[in-house]
C-alpha positions as a LaTeX table, in Angstrom:
\begin{tabular}{lrrr}
\hline
Residue & $x$ (\AA) & $y$ (\AA) & $z$ (\AA) \\
\hline
Met1 & $-81.46$ & 68.99 & $-63.09$ \\
Lys2 & $-82.37$ & 68.82 & $-65.90$ \\
Asn3 & $-85.14$ & 68.22 & $-66.63$ \\
Gln4 & $-86.19$ & 63.99 & $-67.80$ \\
Thr5 & $-89.08$ & 64.37 & $-69.37$ \\
Ser6 & $-87.71$ & 66.19 & $-72.04$ \\
Ser7 & $-84.93$ & 64.12 & $-72.78$ \\
Pro8 & $-83.89$ & 62.73 & $-75.88$ \\
Arg9 & $-84.29$ & 59.00 & $-75.00$ \\
Val10 & $-87.47$ & 60.19 & $-72.94$ \\
Gln11 & $-88.75$ & 61.50 & $-76.75$ \\
Arg12 & $-87.64$ & 58.33 & $-78.31$ \\
Asn13 & $-89.44$ & 56.25 & $-76.15$ \\
Arg14 & $-93.10$ & 58.14 & $-76.17$ \\
Glu15 & $-92.43$ & 58.07 & $-80.08$ \\
Ala16 & $-91.65$ & 54.75 & $-80.39$ \\
Ala17 & $-94.91$ & 53.73 & $-78.26$ \\
Thr18 & $-97.30$ & 56.80 & $-79.73$ \\
Gln19 & $-96.12$ & 54.05 & $-83.32$ \\
Ala20 & $-96.72$ & 51.10 & $-81.36$ \\
Ile21 & $-99.63$ & 52.33 & $-80.55$ \\
Leu22 & $-100.37$ & 53.44 & $-84.40$ \\
Thr23 & $-99.66$ & 50.19 & $-85.70$ \\
Ala24 & $-101.85$ & 47.80 & $-83.25$ \\
Ala25 & $-104.71$ & 50.43 & $-84.00$ \\
Arg26 & $-104.67$ & 50.34 & $-88.10$ \\
Thr27 & $-104.46$ & 46.18 & $-87.23$ \\
Ile28 & $-107.54$ & 46.08 & $-85.59$ \\
Met29 & $-109.28$ & 47.90 & $-88.20$ \\
Arg30 & $-107.94$ & 45.46 & $-90.89$ \\
Glu31 & $-108.87$ & 42.93 & $-87.84$ \\
Glu32 & $-112.63$ & 43.83 & $-86.76$ \\
Gly33 & $-113.22$ & 46.28 & $-89.15$ \\
Val34 & $-113.06$ & 50.30 & $-88.90$ \\
Ala35 & $-114.97$ & 51.30 & $-86.60$ \\
Ala36 & $-114.30$ & 47.99 & $-84.28$ \\
Leu37 & $-111.67$ & 50.29 & $-82.84$ \\
Ser38 & $-111.92$ & 50.40 & $-79.16$ \\
Met39 & $-109.37$ & 51.76 & $-76.12$ \\
Gln40 & $-109.61$ & 48.39 & $-74.30$ \\
Glu41 & $-108.41$ & 46.00 & $-77.19$ \\
Leu42 & $-105.84$ & 48.63 & $-78.51$ \\
Ala43 & $-104.91$ & 48.76 & $-74.73$ \\
Arg44 & $-104.66$ & 44.45 & $-74.14$ \\
Arg45 & $-102.61$ & 43.86 & $-77.62$ \\
Met46 & $-100.17$ & 46.52 & $-76.25$ \\
Asp47 & $-100.24$ & 44.71 & $-72.42$ \\
Met48 & $-101.07$ & 48.13 & $-70.86$ \\
Arg49 & $-103.91$ & 49.68 & $-68.61$ \\
Ala50 & $-106.87$ & 51.43 & $-70.95$ \\
Pro51 & $-106.14$ & 54.60 & $-68.77$ \\
Ser52 & $-101.82$ & 54.40 & $-70.12$ \\
Leu53 & $-103.22$ & 55.06 & $-73.68$ \\
Tyr54 & $-104.53$ & 58.54 & $-73.07$ \\
Asn55 & $-100.76$ & 58.91 & $-71.74$ \\
Tyr56 & $-100.25$ & 59.11 & $-75.69$ \\
Phe57 & $-103.88$ & 60.43 & $-77.09$ \\
Ser58 & $-106.35$ & 61.52 & $-75.76$ \\
Ser59 & $-109.24$ & 60.11 & $-76.94$ \\
Lys60 & $-110.17$ & 57.34 & $-79.91$ \\
Ala61 & $-111.38$ & 59.98 & $-81.58$ \\
Glu62 & $-107.99$ & 61.77 & $-81.91$ \\
Ile63 & $-106.25$ & 58.52 & $-83.43$ \\
Tyr64 & $-108.99$ & 58.13 & $-86.13$ \\
Asp65 & $-107.99$ & 62.01 & $-86.65$ \\
Thr66 & $-103.99$ & 60.85 & $-86.60$ \\
Leu67 & $-104.73$ & 58.03 & $-88.34$ \\
Phe68 & $-106.57$ & 59.48 & $-90.97$ \\
Arg69 & $-103.95$ & 62.63 & $-91.89$ \\
Leu70 & $-101.57$ & 59.63 & $-91.71$ \\
Gly71 & $-103.46$ & 58.12 & $-94.32$ \\
Phe72 & $-103.75$ & 61.11 & $-97.18$ \\
Lys73 & $-100.07$ & 61.01 & $-96.43$ \\
Met74 & $-99.21$ & 58.51 & $-97.72$ \\
Phe75 & $-101.69$ & 58.68 & $-100.80$ \\
Asp76 & $-100.26$ & 61.41 & $-101.89$ \\
Ala77 & $-97.21$ & 60.34 & $-102.12$ \\
His78 & $-97.62$ & 56.70 & $-102.90$ \\
Ile79 & $-99.41$ & 58.54 & $-106.63$ \\
Lys80 & $-96.09$ & 61.13 & $-106.71$ \\
Glu81 & $-94.34$ & 58.08 & $-107.01$ \\
Leu82 & $-95.95$ & 56.51 & $-109.68$ \\
Met83 & $-96.63$ & 59.34 & $-111.51$ \\
Lys84 & $-92.40$ & 59.42 & $-111.86$ \\
Thr85 & $-93.36$ & 57.39 & $-114.40$ \\
Ser86 & $-95.69$ & 59.11 & $-116.57$ \\
Thr87 & $-95.53$ & 59.30 & $-119.96$ \\
Gly88 & $-98.62$ & 61.62 & $-120.97$ \\
Leu89 & $-102.00$ & 63.04 & $-120.09$ \\
Arg90 & $-103.22$ & 59.29 & $-120.74$ \\
Asp91 & $-100.42$ & 58.08 & $-118.40$ \\
Glu92 & $-101.56$ & 60.84 & $-115.80$ \\
Leu93 & $-105.03$ & 59.23 & $-115.57$ \\
Arg94 & $-104.39$ & 54.98 & $-115.76$ \\
Ile95 & $-101.79$ & 56.53 & $-112.52$ \\
Asn96 & $-104.90$ & 58.02 & $-110.87$ \\
Ile97 & $-107.25$ & 55.08 & $-110.79$ \\
Glu98 & $-104.19$ & 52.04 & $-110.38$ \\
Gly99 & $-102.95$ & 54.20 & $-108.02$ \\
Tyr100 & $-106.16$ & 54.37 & $-106.19$ \\
Met101 & $-107.36$ & 50.51 & $-105.98$ \\
Ser102 & $-104.12$ & 50.12 & $-105.18$ \\
Phe103 & $-103.20$ & 52.29 & $-102.75$ \\
Ala104 & $-106.98$ & 50.65 & $-101.13$ \\
Leu105 & $-105.31$ & 47.08 & $-101.53$ \\
Glu106 & $-101.98$ & 47.98 & $-99.83$ \\
Asn107 & $-103.97$ & 49.92 & $-96.89$ \\
Pro108 & $-107.94$ & 48.52 & $-96.63$ \\
Asp109 & $-108.33$ & 49.93 & $-93.15$ \\
Leu110 & $-106.52$ & 53.51 & $-94.20$ \\
Tyr111 & $-108.25$ & 53.76 & $-97.50$ \\
Gln112 & $-111.64$ & 53.04 & $-95.67$ \\
Leu113 & $-111.29$ & 55.78 & $-92.94$ \\
Cys114 & $-110.40$ & 58.19 & $-96.12$ \\
Phe115 & $-112.51$ & 57.82 & $-98.30$ \\
Glu116 & $-115.51$ & 56.25 & $-97.01$ \\
Arg117 & $-117.44$ & 56.69 & $-93.45$ \\
Pro118 & $-117.01$ & 53.86 & $-91.54$ \\
Val119 & $-116.87$ & 55.15 & $-88.40$ \\
Pro120 & $-120.37$ & 56.89 & $-87.65$ \\
Gly121 & $-119.42$ & 59.78 & $-85.40$ \\
Phe122 & $-116.15$ & 60.46 & $-86.14$ \\
Val123 & $-115.33$ & 64.18 & $-88.12$ \\
Pro124 & $-111.47$ & 65.15 & $-88.94$ \\
Ser125 & $-110.05$ & 67.93 & $-87.44$ \\
Glu126 & $-109.42$ & 71.31 & $-89.10$ \\
Glu127 & $-106.26$ & 70.43 & $-89.39$ \\
Ser128 & $-106.22$ & 67.01 & $-91.07$ \\
Leu129 & $-109.21$ & 68.43 & $-92.73$ \\
Ala130 & $-106.82$ & 71.20 & $-94.65$ \\
Leu131 & $-104.65$ & 69.01 & $-95.36$ \\
Ser132 & $-106.96$ & 66.31 & $-96.93$ \\
Phe133 & $-108.22$ & 69.38 & $-98.97$ \\
Gly134 & $-104.90$ & 70.47 & $-99.86$ \\
Ile135 & $-104.28$ & 67.64 & $-101.94$ \\
Leu136 & $-107.17$ & 67.42 & $-103.86$ \\
Asn137 & $-106.98$ & 71.14 & $-104.45$ \\
Gln138 & $-103.55$ & 70.67 & $-105.68$ \\
Ser139 & $-105.19$ & 68.03 & $-108.53$ \\
Tyr140 & $-107.65$ & 70.21 & $-109.23$ \\
Gln141 & $-104.52$ & 72.61 & $-109.91$ \\
Arg142 & $-102.66$ & 69.98 & $-112.18$ \\
Ala143 & $-106.04$ & 69.37 & $-114.24$ \\
Asp144 & $-106.37$ & 73.11 & $-114.96$ \\
Gln145 & $-103.62$ & 72.98 & $-116.60$ \\
Phe146 & $-104.00$ & 69.89 & $-118.75$ \\
Lys147 & $-107.46$ & 70.60 & $-119.62$ \\
Lys148 & $-106.89$ & 72.90 & $-122.28$ \\
Gln149 & $-105.41$ & 70.40 & $-124.31$ \\
Leu150 & $-108.21$ & 68.14 & $-124.20$ \\
Asn151 & $-111.81$ & 68.60 & $-126.35$ \\
Thr152 & $-113.44$ & 69.04 & $-124.01$ \\
Lys153 & $-115.98$ & 71.80 & $-121.89$ \\
Leu154 & $-115.80$ & 69.90 & $-117.62$ \\
Thr155 & $-113.71$ & 72.12 & $-115.88$ \\
Gly156 & $-110.83$ & 71.34 & $-114.29$ \\
Gln157 & $-112.67$ & 70.29 & $-110.76$ \\
Gln158 & $-115.15$ & 68.51 & $-113.07$ \\
Ile159 & $-112.72$ & 65.83 & $-114.43$ \\
Val160 & $-110.74$ & 65.40 & $-111.09$ \\
Asp161 & $-114.16$ & 64.63 & $-109.58$ \\
Thr162 & $-114.85$ & 62.45 & $-112.61$ \\
Val163 & $-111.76$ & 60.88 & $-112.01$ \\
Ile164 & $-112.16$ & 60.28 & $-107.92$ \\
Ala165 & $-115.83$ & 59.07 & $-108.75$ \\
Ile166 & $-114.89$ & 56.13 & $-111.64$ \\
Ser167 & $-112.00$ & 54.90 & $-109.46$ \\
His168 & $-113.67$ & 54.92 & $-105.98$ \\
Gly169 & $-116.01$ & 53.15 & $-107.26$ \\
Leu170 & $-114.29$ & 50.30 & $-109.05$ \\
Thr171 & $-112.32$ & 50.24 & $-105.70$ \\
Ala172 & $-114.74$ & 49.23 & $-103.89$ \\
Met173 & $-116.81$ & 47.41 & $-105.81$ \\
His174 & $-113.19$ & 44.81 & $-106.29$ \\
Leu175 & $-112.69$ & 45.22 & $-102.29$ \\
Ala176 & $-115.92$ & 44.98 & $-101.64$ \\
Asn177 & $-115.53$ & 41.48 & $-104.14$ \\
Glu178 & $-112.91$ & 40.75 & $-104.94$ \\
Pro179 & $-110.42$ & 42.33 & $-102.43$ \\
His180 & $-107.86$ & 38.71 & $-102.65$ \\
Leu181 & $-107.09$ & 39.96 & $-106.98$ \\
Pro182 & $-104.54$ & 42.28 & $-107.77$ \\
Ile183 & $-104.77$ & 45.08 & $-110.03$ \\
Gly184 & $-106.01$ & 43.99 & $-114.14$ \\
Gln185 & $-108.25$ & 40.47 & $-112.59$ \\
Gly186 & $-111.49$ & 40.27 & $-112.14$ \\
Arg187 & $-114.95$ & 41.03 & $-112.15$ \\
Phe188 & $-114.15$ & 44.93 & $-111.61$ \\
Gly189 & $-110.37$ & 45.50 & $-111.47$ \\
Ser190 & $-110.46$ & 44.31 & $-115.17$ \\
Leu191 & $-112.66$ & 47.17 & $-115.99$ \\
Ile192 & $-109.92$ & 50.14 & $-115.49$ \\
Pro193 & $-108.99$ & 49.89 & $-119.55$ \\
Val194 & $-113.16$ & 50.06 & $-120.70$ \\
Val195 & $-113.18$ & 52.20 & $-118.21$ \\
Leu196 & $-110.21$ & 54.57 & $-119.73$ \\
Ser197 & $-110.87$ & 54.19 & $-123.35$ \\
Ile198 & $-114.32$ & 55.65 & $-122.58$ \\
Leu199 & $-112.68$ & 58.91 & $-120.30$ \\
Glu200 & $-110.32$ & 59.18 & $-123.24$ \\
Gln201 & $-113.36$ & 59.31 & $-126.00$ \\
Ala202 & $-115.43$ & 61.73 & $-123.80$ \\
Met203 & $-111.88$ & 64.17 & $-123.42$ \\
Pro204 & $-110.42$ & 63.41 & $-126.27$ \\
Ile205 & $-106.84$ & 65.19 & $-126.89$ \\
Lys206 & $-106.69$ & 68.16 & $-129.26$ \\
Gly207 & $-105.19$ & 66.73 & $-132.79$ \\
Glu208 & $-105.67$ & 63.49 & $-132.66$ \\
Ser209 & $-108.43$ & 61.41 & $-133.90$ \\
\hline
\end{tabular}
């Protein structure tokens, strides 16, 4: 007799239920705060008993961990898609800063989970950390490639970390004060051109005055 638990239909139903749980979890995190996620509320929104959730996730920490990986995969894809329009080094700086902010505006729940520490006690799994650091290391390698074109004593890692710090600072302040405004507007969103000008002066391209 065929094992029904491994049939394609059962597997599709399980995957659909898993995705529905993650979608509901993200909705709660957006509405009530990332740390406010609870299995009881999640079960209520899924119209199921709380113990039934454990058929899909072993714990709330596993849900957070799954969303952490999802966030970094989406962030990586988001930046890479924007980079297809890059016209050069300066444009890459703009795309990285604007891309960081646009990802946060579109996915505030995943942004907070991935780039802040909103959930006390939550520690990403080794698999999730490997994914996030893998994406970061790609950025370091990219910076090492183009830093030879710049007049700077900074290492590739220092360049990337500087851009990350600036991007996060602008984004955090924009979300805290004017999250309803698009990139380029508001007290902090409008500062991106100013920041880019400062970075260009600090790290000029060789051969340009």
